[in-house]
Amino acid sequence: MSIRPEDVLGVPKPDWKTEDVVMLQDMTSKFLEAEVLPHYDRFEKQEIFDRSVWELAGQNGLLCASMPEEYGGAGGTYAHESAILEAISHVGVDGFGIALHNSIVAPYILHYGSEEQKKKWLPKMASGELIGAIAMTEPGAGSDLQGVKTSAKKDGNHYVINGSKTFITNGQLANLVVVVTKTDPAKGAKGTSLIVVETDGQEGFERGRNLDKVGLKSNDTSELFFNNVRVPTSNLLGNEEGEGFVQLMQQLPQERLQIGGTAIAMAERAIAITSDYVKERKAFGKAVIEFQNTQFKLAEMKTEATIGRVFYNHCVERHVNGGLDPVTASMAKYWLSDLQNKIVDECLQLHGGYGYMNEYPIARMFRDARVQRIYGGTNEIMKLLIARSL
């Protein structure tokens, strides 16, 4: 591809993209192009990454970039995590689940874990020895986290966990899982707690199917089962039981911002590869780019993507400075993922019949983009959250 996705819009570099953030993004892109992209078709077919790639990512400083150095991280901020997730989408290896590991799972341990928990788990997450997942969704509870049924009952100095989870990203590879449980079902949301389960050798823990998804095939997404799983009470995140729902609400804005970042980065790549394609593809004796409809469509997409990029950069700036509110994060998640799907669809149309062929990157992007409007809270839920602010 002759066009760099990050250059396709010409948006001025935001203040949060400091020199070290730009260097990290370039380094990540080079790593992904050298170590992941050549194997990506295989990962898509086997529907899981090789664990060795995670360990290699850890060796190259791509895991836990925003975690403090004292816990094995690189001491960065969300800006550094954004650089990594943008590189993933720009290179086109969207199924690599390190963004969830880095900026969703690890922050729960950093913000709510004890000093002992942080020292025990975060360095191993930074090296790739531990791969993280968060087990929220259940067969009967998706966006409605208050409907979680998985229970954790205290038995001496242990919790006994029973329940099932589904749609768990990194579910086949993960060996450190933050589990959303009910420690007191009678209290509803106030009876929710987050408990960490280390799965290696854990009796009663079972992985179900590696789920057969429409897109993001290379990312293992699984059912998880907890059958009388005993974990020490010291694995509770927070000072006491019942803090889980508040912890989730505090961290979900970053997850939703991350989805928005993935969305705008893929939209940029879609425009870049489509611009290349329509300049080369001939129809009726001239390049497709010479048709006015093509020019208008690309002009519309570039305009909308520019608006999206400026909005995302604004949200990151606020988040890095501690000022991103849940409503604005919900706006970013819903609007940018809707825009992503619209742009990818328009770009596929400009490819004509070839856009429907799996050998063309736009076809995979079309499949991979769709779930963005569902996970992290459906876009309909985002609109409800936004409406409550009016």
CSV table of C-alpha atoms in Angstrom, one decimal:
chain,number,residue,atom,x,y,z
A,1,MET,CA,0.0,0.0,0.0
A,2,SER,CA,1.6,3.3,-1.1
A,3,ILE,CA,-0.6,5.5,1.2
A,4,ARG,CA,0.2,5.5,5.0
A,5,PRO,CA,-3.3,5.2,6.7
A,6,GLU,CA,-2.3,7.8,9.3
A,7,ASP,CA,-1.4,10.3,6.6
A,8,VAL,CA,-4.6,9.8,4.4
A,9,LEU,CA,-6.6,12.5,6.2
A,10,GLY,CA,-3.9,15.1,6.8
A,11,VAL,CA,-5.1,15.9,10.3
A,12,PRO,CA,-2.5,17.9,12.3
A,13,LYS,CA,-0.7,15.8,14.9
A,14,PRO,CA,-2.4,16.2,18.2
A,15,ASP,CA,-0.5,17.2,21.4
A,16,TRP,CA,-0.9,13.8,22.9
A,17,LYS,CA,1.0,12.2,20.0
A,18,THR,CA,4.4,13.2,21.5
A,19,GLU,CA,7.6,12.1,19.9
A,20,ASP,CA,7.8,8.9,22.0
A,21,VAL,CA,4.2,8.0,21.1
A,22,VAL,CA,4.9,8.4,17.4
A,23,MET,CA,8.0,6.3,17.7
A,24,LEU,CA,6.1,3.6,19.5
A,25,GLN,CA,3.4,3.5,16.8
A,26,ASP,CA,6.1,3.3,14.1
A,27,MET,CA,7.9,0.5,16.0
A,28,THR,CA,4.7,-1.4,16.5
A,29,SER,CA,3.8,-1.1,12.8
A,30,LYS,CA,7.2,-2.5,11.9
A,31,PHE,CA,6.9,-5.3,14.4
A,32,LEU,CA,3.4,-6.3,13.2
A,33,GLU,CA,4.5,-6.1,9.5
A,34,ALA,CA,7.5,-8.4,10.2
A,35,GLU,CA,6.3,-10.8,12.9
A,36,VAL,CA,2.5,-11.0,12.5
A,37,LEU,CA,1.4,-10.0,9.0
A,38,PRO,CA,3.3,-12.9,7.2
A,39,HIS,CA,1.4,-15.4,9.5
A,40,TYR,CA,-1.9,-13.7,9.7
A,41,ASP,CA,-3.7,-15.8,7.1
A,42,ARG,CA,-2.7,-18.9,9.1
A,43,PHE,CA,-3.9,-17.3,12.3
A,44,GLU,CA,-7.2,-16.6,10.6
A,45,LYS,CA,-7.6,-20.2,9.4
A,46,GLN,CA,-6.6,-21.7,12.8
A,47,GLU,CA,-8.8,-19.1,14.5
A,48,ILE,CA,-6.2,-18.3,17.2
A,49,PHE,CA,-2.8,-16.6,17.4
A,50,ASP,CA,0.3,-18.6,18.3
A,51,ARG,CA,1.1,-18.0,22.0
A,52,SER,CA,4.7,-17.3,20.9
A,53,VAL,CA,3.6,-14.1,19.2
A,54,TRP,CA,2.3,-12.7,22.5
A,55,GLU,CA,5.6,-13.5,24.1
A,56,LEU,CA,7.5,-11.8,21.3
A,57,ALA,CA,5.2,-8.8,21.7
A,58,GLY,CA,6.2,-8.7,25.3
A,59,GLN,CA,9.9,-8.8,24.5
A,60,ASN,CA,9.4,-5.9,22.2
A,61,GLY,CA,7.6,-3.7,24.8
A,62,LEU,CA,4.1,-3.9,23.3
A,63,LEU,CA,2.4,-5.3,26.3
A,64,CYS,CA,1.3,-3.2,29.2
A,65,ALA,CA,2.8,0.0,27.8
A,66,SER,CA,0.7,2.2,30.1
A,67,MET,CA,1.6,0.2,33.3
A,68,PRO,CA,4.2,1.7,35.7
A,69,GLU,CA,7.8,0.5,35.2
A,70,GLU,CA,7.8,-0.8,38.8
A,71,TYR,CA,5.3,-3.4,37.7
A,72,GLY,CA,7.1,-4.4,34.5
A,73,GLY,CA,5.3,-1.9,32.2
A,74,ALA,CA,6.7,0.9,30.1
A,75,GLY,CA,5.4,3.8,32.3
A,76,GLY,CA,3.3,5.3,29.5
A,77,THR,CA,-0.3,6.5,29.3
A,78,TYR,CA,-3.4,5.7,27.3
A,79,ALA,CA,-1.8,7.7,24.5
A,80,HIS,CA,0.8,4.9,24.1
A,81,GLU,CA,-1.9,2.3,24.1
A,82,SER,CA,-3.7,4.2,21.4
A,83,ALA,CA,-0.5,4.2,19.3
A,84,ILE,CA,-0.5,0.4,19.6
A,85,LEU,CA,-4.1,-0.2,18.7
A,86,GLU,CA,-3.9,2.2,15.8
A,87,ALA,CA,-0.9,0.4,14.4
A,88,ILE,CA,-2.9,-2.9,14.7
A,89,SER,CA,-5.7,-1.5,12.6
A,90,HIS,CA,-3.4,0.3,10.1
A,91,VAL,CA,-1.4,-2.8,9.4
A,92,GLY,CA,-4.6,-4.9,9.2
A,93,VAL,CA,-4.1,-7.5,11.9
A,94,ASP,CA,-7.2,-6.6,13.8
A,95,GLY,CA,-7.6,-10.0,15.5
A,96,PHE,CA,-4.5,-9.5,17.7
A,97,GLY,CA,-6.0,-9.2,21.2
A,98,ILE,CA,-3.3,-7.3,22.9
A,99,ALA,CA,-5.3,-4.0,23.1
A,100,LEU,CA,-7.8,-5.7,25.4
A,101,HIS,CA,-5.0,-7.2,27.5
A,102,ASN,CA,-3.2,-3.9,27.7
A,103,SER,CA,-5.8,-1.2,28.2
A,104,ILE,CA,-8.8,-3.1,29.6
A,105,VAL,CA,-7.6,-6.1,31.7
A,106,ALA,CA,-4.4,-4.7,33.1
A,107,PRO,CA,-5.9,-1.4,34.3
A,108,TYR,CA,-8.4,-3.3,36.6
A,109,ILE,CA,-5.4,-4.8,38.4
A,110,LEU,CA,-3.5,-1.5,38.5
A,111,HIS,CA,-6.4,0.6,39.8
A,112,TYR,CA,-8.1,-1.9,42.2
A,113,GLY,CA,-5.4,-4.5,43.0
A,114,SER,CA,-3.4,-4.6,46.1
A,115,GLU,CA,0.3,-4.0,46.0
A,116,GLU,CA,0.8,-7.7,46.3
A,117,GLN,CA,-1.6,-8.4,43.4
A,118,LYS,CA,0.1,-5.8,41.2
A,119,LYS,CA,3.5,-7.2,41.8
A,120,LYS,CA,2.3,-10.7,41.2
A,121,TRP,CA,0.4,-10.3,38.0
A,122,LEU,CA,1.4,-7.2,36.1
A,123,PRO,CA,5.0,-8.1,35.3
A,124,LYS,CA,3.9,-11.5,33.9
A,125,MET,CA,1.2,-9.7,31.8
A,126,ALA,CA,4.0,-7.4,30.5
A,127,SER,CA,6.1,-10.3,29.5
A,128,GLY,CA,3.3,-12.3,27.9
A,129,GLU,CA,3.6,-15.1,30.4
A,130,LEU,CA,0.0,-14.2,31.5
A,131,ILE,CA,-2.5,-13.4,28.9
A,132,GLY,CA,-5.5,-11.4,30.2
A,133,ALA,CA,-9.2,-11.6,29.6
A,134,ILE,CA,-12.3,-10.1,31.3
A,135,ALA,CA,-15.3,-12.4,31.8
A,136,MET,CA,-18.4,-10.1,31.8
A,137,THR,CA,-20.9,-11.5,29.3
A,138,GLU,CA,-23.1,-14.5,30.1
A,139,PRO,CA,-25.6,-16.4,27.9
A,140,GLY,CA,-28.3,-14.3,29.6
A,141,ALA,CA,-26.5,-11.1,30.3
A,142,GLY,CA,-24.8,-9.0,27.7
A,143,SER,CA,-25.0,-5.2,27.9
A,144,ASP,CA,-27.1,-5.6,31.1
A,145,LEU,CA,-24.2,-6.3,33.6
A,146,GLN,CA,-26.6,-6.2,36.5
A,147,GLY,CA,-28.1,-9.4,35.2
A,148,VAL,CA,-24.9,-11.4,35.8
A,149,LYS,CA,-25.6,-14.8,37.5
A,150,THR,CA,-22.1,-16.2,38.1
A,151,SER,CA,-21.8,-16.5,41.8
A,152,ALA,CA,-18.8,-16.4,44.2
A,153,LYS,CA,-19.5,-17.7,47.7
A,154,LYS,CA,-17.1,-17.4,50.5
A,155,ASP,CA,-15.9,-20.6,52.1
A,156,GLY,CA,-13.2,-19.9,54.7
A,157,ASN,CA,-10.3,-18.1,53.0
A,158,HIS,CA,-11.5,-19.0,49.5
A,159,TYR,CA,-14.3,-18.1,47.1
A,160,VAL,CA,-16.1,-20.9,45.3
A,161,ILE,CA,-17.1,-19.6,41.8
A,162,ASN,CA,-19.9,-21.2,39.8
A,163,GLY,CA,-21.3,-20.0,36.5
A,164,SER,CA,-20.6,-19.6,32.7
A,165,LYS,CA,-19.4,-16.8,30.5
A,166,THR,CA,-19.5,-16.4,26.7
A,167,PHE,CA,-18.1,-14.2,24.0
A,168,ILE,CA,-14.8,-13.9,26.0
A,169,THR,CA,-12.1,-12.3,24.0
A,170,ASN,CA,-8.7,-14.1,24.3
A,171,GLY,CA,-10.7,-16.9,25.9
A,172,GLN,CA,-8.7,-19.8,24.6
A,173,LEU,CA,-5.2,-18.3,25.4
A,174,ALA,CA,-6.0,-16.4,28.5
A,175,ASN,CA,-4.6,-17.7,31.8
A,176,LEU,CA,-5.5,-14.7,33.9
A,177,VAL,CA,-9.2,-13.9,33.9
A,178,VAL,CA,-11.0,-11.0,35.7
A,179,VAL,CA,-14.4,-12.6,36.4
A,180,VAL,CA,-17.5,-10.5,37.1
A,181,THR,CA,-19.4,-12.3,39.9
A,182,LYS,CA,-22.2,-11.9,42.3
A,183,THR,CA,-20.9,-12.2,45.9
A,184,ASP,CA,-24.3,-11.1,47.2
A,185,PRO,CA,-27.1,-11.7,44.7
A,186,ALA,CA,-29.7,-10.1,46.9
A,187,LYS,CA,-28.0,-6.7,46.6
A,188,GLY,CA,-28.2,-6.5,42.8
A,189,ALA,CA,-25.5,-4.2,41.3
A,190,LYS,CA,-24.1,-3.6,44.9
A,191,GLY,CA,-23.5,-7.3,45.2
A,192,THR,CA,-21.2,-7.5,42.2
A,193,SER,CA,-17.5,-8.2,42.7
A,194,LEU,CA,-14.5,-8.7,40.4
A,195,ILE,CA,-12.3,-11.7,41.2
A,196,VAL,CA,-9.1,-12.8,39.4
A,197,VAL,CA,-8.8,-16.4,38.4
A,198,GLU,CA,-5.4,-17.8,37.3
A,199,THR,CA,-6.5,-20.7,35.1
A,200,ASP,CA,-3.3,-22.7,34.8
A,201,GLY,CA,-4.0,-26.0,36.7
A,202,GLN,CA,-7.2,-24.5,38.2
A,203,GLU,CA,-9.5,-27.3,39.1
A,204,GLY,CA,-13.1,-26.8,38.0
A,205,PHE,CA,-12.2,-24.3,35.3
A,206,GLU,CA,-13.1,-25.3,31.7
A,207,ARG,CA,-12.9,-23.7,28.3
A,208,GLY,CA,-15.7,-24.3,26.0
A,209,ARG,CA,-15.7,-23.8,22.2
A,210,ASN,CA,-13.5,-21.4,20.4
A,211,LEU,CA,-16.6,-19.6,18.9
A,212,ASP,CA,-17.2,-19.5,15.2
A,213,LYS,CA,-17.6,-15.8,14.5
A,214,VAL,CA,-18.5,-13.8,11.4
A,215,GLY,CA,-15.2,-11.8,11.6
A,216,LEU,CA,-12.1,-11.3,13.7
A,217,LYS,CA,-11.4,-15.0,13.1
A,218,SER,CA,-7.9,-15.0,14.4
A,219,ASN,CA,-8.9,-13.7,17.8
A,220,ASP,CA,-9.9,-16.6,20.0
A,221,THR,CA,-13.4,-15.9,21.5
A,222,SER,CA,-14.7,-18.5,23.9
A,223,GLU,CA,-17.1,-19.9,26.4
A,224,LEU,CA,-15.7,-20.3,29.9
A,225,PHE,CA,-17.1,-22.5,32.6
A,226,PHE,CA,-16.6,-22.2,36.4
A,227,ASN,CA,-17.6,-25.4,38.3
A,228,ASN,CA,-16.8,-25.0,42.0
A,229,VAL,CA,-13.6,-23.1,41.1
A,230,ARG,CA,-11.8,-22.3,44.4
A,231,VAL,CA,-9.7,-19.2,44.5
A,232,PRO,CA,-8.2,-17.4,47.5
A,233,THR,CA,-10.2,-14.5,48.9
A,234,SER,CA,-7.0,-12.4,48.3
A,235,ASN,CA,-7.9,-12.6,44.6
A,236,LEU,CA,-10.8,-10.1,45.1
A,237,LEU,CA,-10.1,-6.8,43.4
A,238,GLY,CA,-10.8,-3.9,45.7
A,239,ASN,CA,-11.0,-3.3,49.4
A,240,GLU,CA,-14.2,-5.2,50.0
A,241,GLU,CA,-17.0,-7.2,48.3
A,242,GLY,CA,-19.6,-5.3,46.3
A,243,GLU,CA,-17.3,-2.8,44.6
A,244,GLY,CA,-17.4,-4.5,41.2
A,245,PHE,CA,-20.1,-2.6,39.5
A,246,VAL,CA,-18.6,0.7,40.4
A,247,GLN,CA,-15.2,-0.5,39.1
A,248,LEU,CA,-16.7,-1.6,35.8
A,249,MET,CA,-18.5,1.8,35.4
A,250,GLN,CA,-15.2,3.6,36.1
A,251,GLN,CA,-13.2,1.5,33.5
A,252,LEU,CA,-15.8,1.1,30.7
A,253,PRO,CA,-15.1,4.7,29.3
A,254,GLN,CA,-11.6,3.6,28.4
A,255,GLU,CA,-12.8,0.4,26.8
A,256,ARG,CA,-15.3,2.4,24.8
A,257,LEU,CA,-12.7,5.0,23.8
A,258,GLN,CA,-10.5,2.1,22.6
A,259,ILE,CA,-13.3,0.8,20.4
A,260,GLY,CA,-13.6,4.3,18.9
A,261,GLY,CA,-9.8,4.4,18.3
A,262,THR,CA,-9.9,1.0,16.5
A,263,ALA,CA,-12.9,2.2,14.5
A,264,ILE,CA,-11.3,5.4,13.1
A,265,ALA,CA,-8.0,3.7,12.4
A,266,MET,CA,-9.7,1.0,10.3
A,267,ALA,CA,-11.7,3.7,8.5
A,268,GLU,CA,-8.4,5.4,7.6
A,269,ARG,CA,-7.0,2.2,6.3
A,270,ALA,CA,-10.1,1.5,4.3
A,271,ILE,CA,-9.9,4.9,2.6
A,272,ALA,CA,-6.2,4.5,2.0
A,273,ILE,CA,-6.5,1.1,0.3
A,274,THR,CA,-9.6,2.1,-1.7
A,275,SER,CA,-7.8,5.3,-2.9
A,276,ASP,CA,-5.0,3.1,-4.2
A,277,TYR,CA,-7.4,0.6,-5.8
A,278,VAL,CA,-9.6,3.1,-7.7
A,279,LYS,CA,-6.5,4.7,-9.2
A,280,GLU,CA,-5.3,1.4,-10.6
A,281,ARG,CA,-8.6,-0.2,-11.5
A,282,LYS,CA,-9.9,0.5,-15.0
A,283,ALA,CA,-13.6,0.6,-16.1
A,284,PHE,CA,-15.1,1.9,-19.4
A,285,GLY,CA,-11.6,2.8,-20.6
A,286,LYS,CA,-10.5,5.0,-17.7
A,287,ALA,CA,-9.4,4.7,-14.0
A,288,VAL,CA,-12.3,4.4,-11.6
A,289,ILE,CA,-11.0,7.5,-9.7
A,290,GLU,CA,-11.9,9.5,-12.8
A,291,PHE,CA,-15.6,9.0,-12.3
A,292,GLN,CA,-17.3,11.8,-10.5
A,293,ASN,CA,-19.3,9.4,-8.3
A,294,THR,CA,-16.0,7.9,-7.1
A,295,GLN,CA,-14.6,11.3,-6.3
A,296,PHE,CA,-17.7,12.4,-4.5
A,297,LYS,CA,-17.8,9.2,-2.4
A,298,LEU,CA,-14.1,9.5,-1.4
A,299,ALA,CA,-14.6,13.2,-0.6
A,300,GLU,CA,-17.5,12.4,1.7
A,301,MET,CA,-15.6,9.6,3.4
A,302,LYS,CA,-12.5,11.7,3.9
A,303,THR,CA,-14.6,14.5,5.3
A,304,GLU,CA,-16.4,12.3,7.8
A,305,ALA,CA,-13.3,10.4,8.8
A,306,THR,CA,-11.5,13.7,9.4
A,307,ILE,CA,-14.3,14.8,11.7
A,308,GLY,CA,-14.1,11.4,13.4
A,309,ARG,CA,-10.3,11.6,13.8
A,310,VAL,CA,-10.5,15.1,15.3
A,311,PHE,CA,-13.1,14.0,17.7
A,312,TYR,CA,-11.1,10.9,18.7
A,313,ASN,CA,-8.0,13.0,19.3
A,314,HIS,CA,-10.0,15.4,21.4
A,315,CYS,CA,-11.3,12.4,23.5
A,316,VAL,CA,-7.8,11.0,24.0
A,317,GLU,CA,-6.5,14.4,25.1
A,318,ARG,CA,-9.2,14.7,27.7
A,319,HIS,CA,-8.7,11.1,28.8
A,320,VAL,CA,-4.9,11.4,29.2
A,321,ASN,CA,-5.6,14.6,31.3
A,322,GLY,CA,-8.2,12.8,33.4
A,323,GLY,CA,-11.3,14.6,32.0
A,324,LEU,CA,-13.1,12.1,29.7
A,325,ASP,CA,-16.6,11.6,31.0
A,326,PRO,CA,-18.7,8.4,30.4
A,327,VAL,CA,-21.2,10.2,28.1
A,328,THR,CA,-18.5,11.5,25.8
A,329,ALA,CA,-16.8,8.1,25.7
A,330,SER,CA,-20.2,6.6,24.8
A,331,MET,CA,-20.5,9.1,22.0
A,332,ALA,CA,-17.0,8.1,20.7
A,333,LYS,CA,-17.9,4.4,20.8
A,334,TYR,CA,-21.2,4.6,19.1
A,335,TRP,CA,-20.5,7.3,16.5
A,336,LEU,CA,-17.1,6.2,15.4
A,337,SER,CA,-18.0,2.5,15.1
A,338,ASP,CA,-21.1,3.5,13.1
A,339,LEU,CA,-18.9,5.6,10.9
A,340,GLN,CA,-16.4,2.8,10.6
A,341,ASN,CA,-19.0,0.4,9.3
A,342,LYS,CA,-20.4,3.0,6.9
A,343,ILE,CA,-17.0,3.8,5.4
A,344,VAL,CA,-15.9,0.2,5.1
A,345,ASP,CA,-19.2,-0.6,3.3
A,346,GLU,CA,-18.8,2.3,0.9
A,347,CYS,CA,-15.2,1.3,0.2
A,348,LEU,CA,-16.2,-2.3,-0.5
A,349,GLN,CA,-18.8,-0.9,-3.0
A,350,LEU,CA,-16.0,1.0,-4.8
A,351,HIS,CA,-14.1,-2.2,-5.2
A,352,GLY,CA,-17.0,-3.7,-7.1
A,353,GLY,CA,-17.2,-7.5,-7.3
A,354,TYR,CA,-13.5,-7.8,-6.2
A,355,GLY,CA,-14.5,-6.2,-2.8
A,356,TYR,CA,-16.5,-9.3,-2.1
A,357,MET,CA,-13.6,-11.6,-2.6
A,358,ASN,CA,-11.7,-12.7,0.5
A,359,GLU,CA,-8.3,-12.2,-1.1
A,360,TYR,CA,-8.9,-8.4,-1.0
A,361,PRO,CA,-8.3,-6.8,2.5
A,362,ILE,CA,-11.6,-4.8,2.3
A,363,ALA,CA,-13.6,-8.0,2.5
A,364,ARG,CA,-12.0,-9.0,5.8
A,365,MET,CA,-12.4,-5.4,7.1
A,366,PHE,CA,-16.1,-5.6,6.2
A,367,ARG,CA,-16.5,-8.7,8.4
A,368,ASP,CA,-14.3,-7.5,11.2
A,369,ALA,CA,-15.9,-4.1,11.6
A,370,ARG,CA,-19.4,-5.4,12.3
A,371,VAL,CA,-18.9,-6.5,15.9
A,372,GLN,CA,-17.7,-3.0,16.9
A,373,ARG,CA,-21.3,-1.8,17.1
A,374,ILE,CA,-22.1,-4.7,19.6
A,375,TYR,CA,-19.3,-5.3,22.1
A,376,GLY,CA,-18.3,-2.8,24.8
A,377,GLY,CA,-22.1,-2.1,25.2
A,378,THR,CA,-24.3,-2.1,22.1
A,379,ASN,CA,-24.6,1.3,20.3
A,380,GLU,CA,-28.3,1.3,21.3
A,381,ILE,CA,-27.1,1.2,25.0
A,382,MET,CA,-24.7,4.0,24.2
A,383,LYS,CA,-27.5,6.2,23.0
A,384,LEU,CA,-29.5,5.5,26.2
A,385,LEU,CA,-26.5,6.6,28.2
A,386,ILE,CA,-26.2,9.8,26.2
A,387,ALA,CA,-29.9,10.5,26.3
A,388,ARG,CA,-29.8,10.4,30.1
A,389,SER,CA,-27.5,13.4,30.0
A,390,LEU,CA,-30.0,15.6,28.2
